[in-house]
Amino acid sequence: MTSALRVALGFAIGTCFSWGVGQTLQDLLAPDVPRPQVNDASSLADFLVALPPLAHAGRLLGLGAGVILGVALVRRLPEGRTVEAWALALLFGLGGAADVLRVPHGNALSVCTVALILPAAWMGIRLASRRQ
């Protein structure tokens, strides 16, 4: 039970952080692109097409930072095990895959979104490693 709570805490914190950083960078890097008023797949797809590449890079940077933070947090919690961090990485990967399946991101951005999870998780685990 505590393992599930650790993973859920890491997912919540990592997701909130990545969403906040991604949205902030997107707004700073593309202030002239208005956000869609409704949260349906076609409106979001049109919005993503309108964003410049630098805004997409900011969104990916936020995603990677959130994964690193969540995984490192789970790894550094008392009695944290590496398997919990990898379970969280799998959860982030499934979330990223669900995101690109729900809203078309284009081939390159879809691959980058899903492929970013593994190296970010590995960096978070290595960053929080308890070995001296």
PDB file of C-alpha atoms in Angstrom:
ATOM      1  CA  MET A   1       0.000   0.000   0.000  1.00  0.00           C
ATOM      2  CA  THR A   2       2.767   2.469   0.803  1.00  0.00           C
ATOM      3  CA  SER A   3       4.436   1.757  -2.527  1.00  0.00           C
ATOM      4  CA  ALA A   4       1.236   2.695  -4.355  1.00  0.00           C
ATOM      5  CA  LEU A   5       0.970   5.889  -2.311  1.00  0.00           C
ATOM      6  CA  ARG A   6       4.574   6.805  -3.121  1.00  0.00           C
ATOM      7  CA  VAL A   7       3.988   6.262  -6.841  1.00  0.00           C
ATOM      8  CA  ALA A   8       0.716   8.225  -6.727  1.00  0.00           C
ATOM      9  CA  LEU A   9       2.422  11.101  -4.888  1.00  0.00           C
ATOM     10  CA  GLY A  10       5.267  11.169  -7.415  1.00  0.00           C
ATOM     11  CA  PHE A  11       2.820  11.099 -10.306  1.00  0.00           C
ATOM     12  CA  ALA A  12       0.720  13.929  -8.855  1.00  0.00           C
ATOM     13  CA  ILE A  13       3.685  16.172  -8.091  1.00  0.00           C
ATOM     14  CA  GLY A  14       5.486  15.395 -11.352  1.00  0.00           C
ATOM     15  CA  THR A  15       2.351  15.960 -13.419  1.00  0.00           C
ATOM     16  CA  CYS A  16       1.479  19.238 -11.703  1.00  0.00           C
ATOM     17  CA  PHE A  17       5.042  20.485 -12.084  1.00  0.00           C
ATOM     18  CA  SER A  18       5.338  19.452 -15.741  1.00  0.00           C
ATOM     19  CA  TRP A  19       1.944  20.934 -16.582  1.00  0.00           C
ATOM     20  CA  GLY A  20       2.754  24.219 -14.843  1.00  0.00           C
ATOM     21  CA  VAL A  21       6.197  24.594 -16.412  1.00  0.00           C
ATOM     22  CA  GLY A  22       4.973  23.478 -19.842  1.00  0.00           C
ATOM     23  CA  GLN A  23       2.027  25.885 -19.835  1.00  0.00           C
ATOM     24  CA  THR A  24       4.146  28.771 -18.566  1.00  0.00           C
ATOM     25  CA  LEU A  25       6.842  28.259 -21.194  1.00  0.00           C
ATOM     26  CA  GLN A  26       4.216  27.787 -23.896  1.00  0.00           C
ATOM     27  CA  ASP A  27       2.569  31.091 -22.942  1.00  0.00           C
ATOM     28  CA  LEU A  28       5.916  32.909 -22.814  1.00  0.00           C
ATOM     29  CA  LEU A  29       7.148  31.497 -26.115  1.00  0.00           C
ATOM     30  CA  ALA A  30       3.866  31.827 -28.046  1.00  0.00           C
ATOM     31  CA  PRO A  31       1.906  34.719 -26.524  1.00  0.00           C
ATOM     32  CA  ASP A  32       0.053  35.411 -29.781  1.00  0.00           C
ATOM     33  CA  VAL A  33      -1.490  31.913 -30.043  1.00  0.00           C
ATOM     34  CA  PRO A  34      -4.768  31.851 -28.098  1.00  0.00           C
ATOM     35  CA  ARG A  35      -5.646  28.757 -26.103  1.00  0.00           C
ATOM     36  CA  PRO A  36      -8.709  26.807 -27.220  1.00  0.00           C
ATOM     37  CA  GLN A  37     -11.932  27.534 -25.356  1.00  0.00           C
ATOM     38  CA  VAL A  38     -13.030  23.891 -25.265  1.00  0.00           C
ATOM     39  CA  ASN A  39     -11.054  20.759 -24.418  1.00  0.00           C
ATOM     40  CA  ASP A  40     -11.946  18.594 -27.395  1.00  0.00           C
ATOM     41  CA  ALA A  41      -9.462  16.764 -29.596  1.00  0.00           C
ATOM     42  CA  SER A  42     -10.004  18.831 -32.768  1.00  0.00           C
ATOM     43  CA  SER A  43      -9.581  22.196 -30.991  1.00  0.00           C
ATOM     44  CA  LEU A  44      -6.440  20.983 -29.238  1.00  0.00           C
ATOM     45  CA  ALA A  45      -5.012  19.574 -32.477  1.00  0.00           C
ATOM     46  CA  ASP A  46      -5.556  22.933 -34.204  1.00  0.00           C
ATOM     47  CA  PHE A  47      -3.923  24.693 -31.254  1.00  0.00           C
ATOM     48  CA  LEU A  48      -0.885  22.413 -31.376  1.00  0.00           C
ATOM     49  CA  VAL A  49      -0.490  23.039 -35.112  1.00  0.00           C
ATOM     50  CA  ALA A  50      -0.534  26.806 -34.485  1.00  0.00           C
ATOM     51  CA  LEU A  51       2.222  26.672 -31.858  1.00  0.00           C
ATOM     52  CA  PRO A  52       5.772  27.448 -33.031  1.00  0.00           C
ATOM     53  CA  PRO A  53       8.473  24.800 -32.562  1.00  0.00           C
ATOM     54  CA  LEU A  54      10.042  26.683 -29.658  1.00  0.00           C
ATOM     55  CA  ALA A  55       6.763  26.461 -27.703  1.00  0.00           C
ATOM     56  CA  HIS A  56       6.679  22.712 -28.328  1.00  0.00           C
ATOM     57  CA  ALA A  57      10.240  22.516 -27.027  1.00  0.00           C
ATOM     58  CA  GLY A  58       9.132  24.354 -23.880  1.00  0.00           C
ATOM     59  CA  ARG A  59       6.279  21.904 -23.385  1.00  0.00           C
ATOM     60  CA  LEU A  60       8.690  18.973 -23.789  1.00  0.00           C
ATOM     61  CA  LEU A  61      11.127  20.589 -21.365  1.00  0.00           C
ATOM     62  CA  GLY A  62       8.329  20.854 -18.805  1.00  0.00           C
ATOM     63  CA  LEU A  63       7.383  17.209 -19.348  1.00  0.00           C
ATOM     64  CA  GLY A  64      10.951  16.027 -18.895  1.00  0.00           C
ATOM     65  CA  ALA A  65      11.476  18.142 -15.786  1.00  0.00           C
ATOM     66  CA  GLY A  66       8.251  16.824 -14.255  1.00  0.00           C
ATOM     67  CA  VAL A  67       9.227  13.206 -14.908  1.00  0.00           C
ATOM     68  CA  ILE A  68      12.680  13.790 -13.419  1.00  0.00           C
ATOM     69  CA  LEU A  69      11.188  15.478 -10.355  1.00  0.00           C
ATOM     70  CA  GLY A  70       8.513  12.827  -9.774  1.00  0.00           C
ATOM     71  CA  VAL A  71      10.880   9.891 -10.209  1.00  0.00           C
ATOM     72  CA  ALA A  72      13.612  11.476  -8.078  1.00  0.00           C
ATOM     73  CA  LEU A  73      11.079  12.213  -5.344  1.00  0.00           C
ATOM     74  CA  VAL A  74       9.829   8.621  -5.292  1.00  0.00           C
ATOM     75  CA  ARG A  75      13.399   7.365  -5.235  1.00  0.00           C
ATOM     76  CA  ARG A  76      14.410   9.634  -2.335  1.00  0.00           C
ATOM     77  CA  LEU A  77      11.396   9.004  -0.094  1.00  0.00           C
ATOM     78  CA  PRO A  78      12.175   6.841   2.953  1.00  0.00           C
ATOM     79  CA  GLU A  79      12.330   3.171   1.995  1.00  0.00           C
ATOM     80  CA  GLY A  80      11.991   4.154  -1.660  1.00  0.00           C
ATOM     81  CA  ARG A  81      12.944   1.386  -4.056  1.00  0.00           C
ATOM     82  CA  THR A  82      14.107   1.627  -7.636  1.00  0.00           C
ATOM     83  CA  VAL A  83      11.199  -0.551  -8.795  1.00  0.00           C
ATOM     84  CA  GLU A  84       8.762   2.111  -7.559  1.00  0.00           C
ATOM     85  CA  ALA A  85      10.571   4.737  -9.613  1.00  0.00           C
ATOM     86  CA  TRP A  86      10.392   2.534 -12.709  1.00  0.00           C
ATOM     87  CA  ALA A  87       6.697   1.886 -12.045  1.00  0.00           C
ATOM     88  CA  LEU A  88       6.194   5.649 -11.973  1.00  0.00           C
ATOM     89  CA  ALA A  89       8.147   5.959 -15.226  1.00  0.00           C
ATOM     90  CA  LEU A  90       5.803   3.380 -16.768  1.00  0.00           C
ATOM     91  CA  LEU A  91       2.824   5.387 -15.527  1.00  0.00           C
ATOM     92  CA  PHE A  92       4.242   8.564 -17.071  1.00  0.00           C
ATOM     93  CA  GLY A  93       4.882   6.672 -20.313  1.00  0.00           C
ATOM     94  CA  LEU A  94       1.313   5.386 -20.443  1.00  0.00           C
ATOM     95  CA  GLY A  95       0.054   8.906 -19.762  1.00  0.00           C
ATOM     96  CA  GLY A  96       2.186  10.295 -22.578  1.00  0.00           C
ATOM     97  CA  ALA A  97       0.986   7.595 -24.962  1.00  0.00           C
ATOM     98  CA  ALA A  98      -2.641   8.255 -24.023  1.00  0.00           C
ATOM     99  CA  ASP A  99      -2.083  11.968 -24.609  1.00  0.00           C
ATOM    100  CA  VAL A 100      -0.705  11.531 -28.123  1.00  0.00           C
ATOM    101  CA  LEU A 101      -3.418   8.997 -28.994  1.00  0.00           C
ATOM    102  CA  ARG A 102      -6.214  11.298 -27.794  1.00  0.00           C
ATOM    103  CA  VAL A 103      -4.989  14.426 -29.566  1.00  0.00           C
ATOM    104  CA  PRO A 104      -2.958  14.175 -32.796  1.00  0.00           C
ATOM    105  CA  HIS A 105       0.397  15.832 -32.158  1.00  0.00           C
ATOM    106  CA  GLY A 106       2.008  15.061 -35.498  1.00  0.00           C
ATOM    107  CA  ASN A 107       4.518  12.256 -35.932  1.00  0.00           C
ATOM    108  CA  ALA A 108       7.657  14.016 -34.732  1.00  0.00           C
ATOM    109  CA  LEU A 109       6.100  15.554 -31.629  1.00  0.00           C
ATOM    110  CA  SER A 110       4.327  12.294 -30.736  1.00  0.00           C
ATOM    111  CA  VAL A 111       7.571  10.330 -30.913  1.00  0.00           C
ATOM    112  CA  CYS A 112       9.443  12.986 -28.924  1.00  0.00           C
ATOM    113  CA  THR A 113       6.732  13.083 -26.247  1.00  0.00           C
ATOM    114  CA  VAL A 114       6.752   9.336 -25.664  1.00  0.00           C
ATOM    115  CA  ALA A 115      10.505   8.838 -26.171  1.00  0.00           C
ATOM    116  CA  LEU A 116      11.364  11.566 -23.651  1.00  0.00           C
ATOM    117  CA  ILE A 117       9.960   9.558 -20.727  1.00  0.00           C
ATOM    118  CA  LEU A 118      12.651   6.852 -20.546  1.00  0.00           C
ATOM    119  CA  PRO A 119      15.747   9.094 -20.483  1.00  0.00           C
ATOM    120  CA  ALA A 120      14.043  11.534 -18.094  1.00  0.00           C
ATOM    121  CA  ALA A 121      13.138   8.680 -15.739  1.00  0.00           C
ATOM    122  CA  TRP A 122      16.670   7.310 -15.922  1.00  0.00           C
ATOM    123  CA  MET A 123      18.080  10.761 -15.104  1.00  0.00           C
ATOM    124  CA  GLY A 124      15.708  11.116 -12.148  1.00  0.00           C
ATOM    125  CA  ILE A 125      16.705   7.719 -10.779  1.00  0.00           C
ATOM    126  CA  ARG A 126      20.421   8.440 -11.216  1.00  0.00           C
ATOM    127  CA  LEU A 127      20.024  11.913  -9.715  1.00  0.00           C
ATOM    128  CA  ALA A 128      18.390  10.518  -6.600  1.00  0.00           C
ATOM    129  CA  SER A 129      20.592   7.450  -6.296  1.00  0.00           C
ATOM    130  CA  ARG A 130      21.560   6.705  -2.727  1.00  0.00           C
ATOM    131  CA  ARG A 131      24.962   5.334  -3.655  1.00  0.00           C
ATOM    132  CA  GLN A 132      27.811   7.616  -2.712  1.00  0.00           C
TER     133      GLN A 132
END
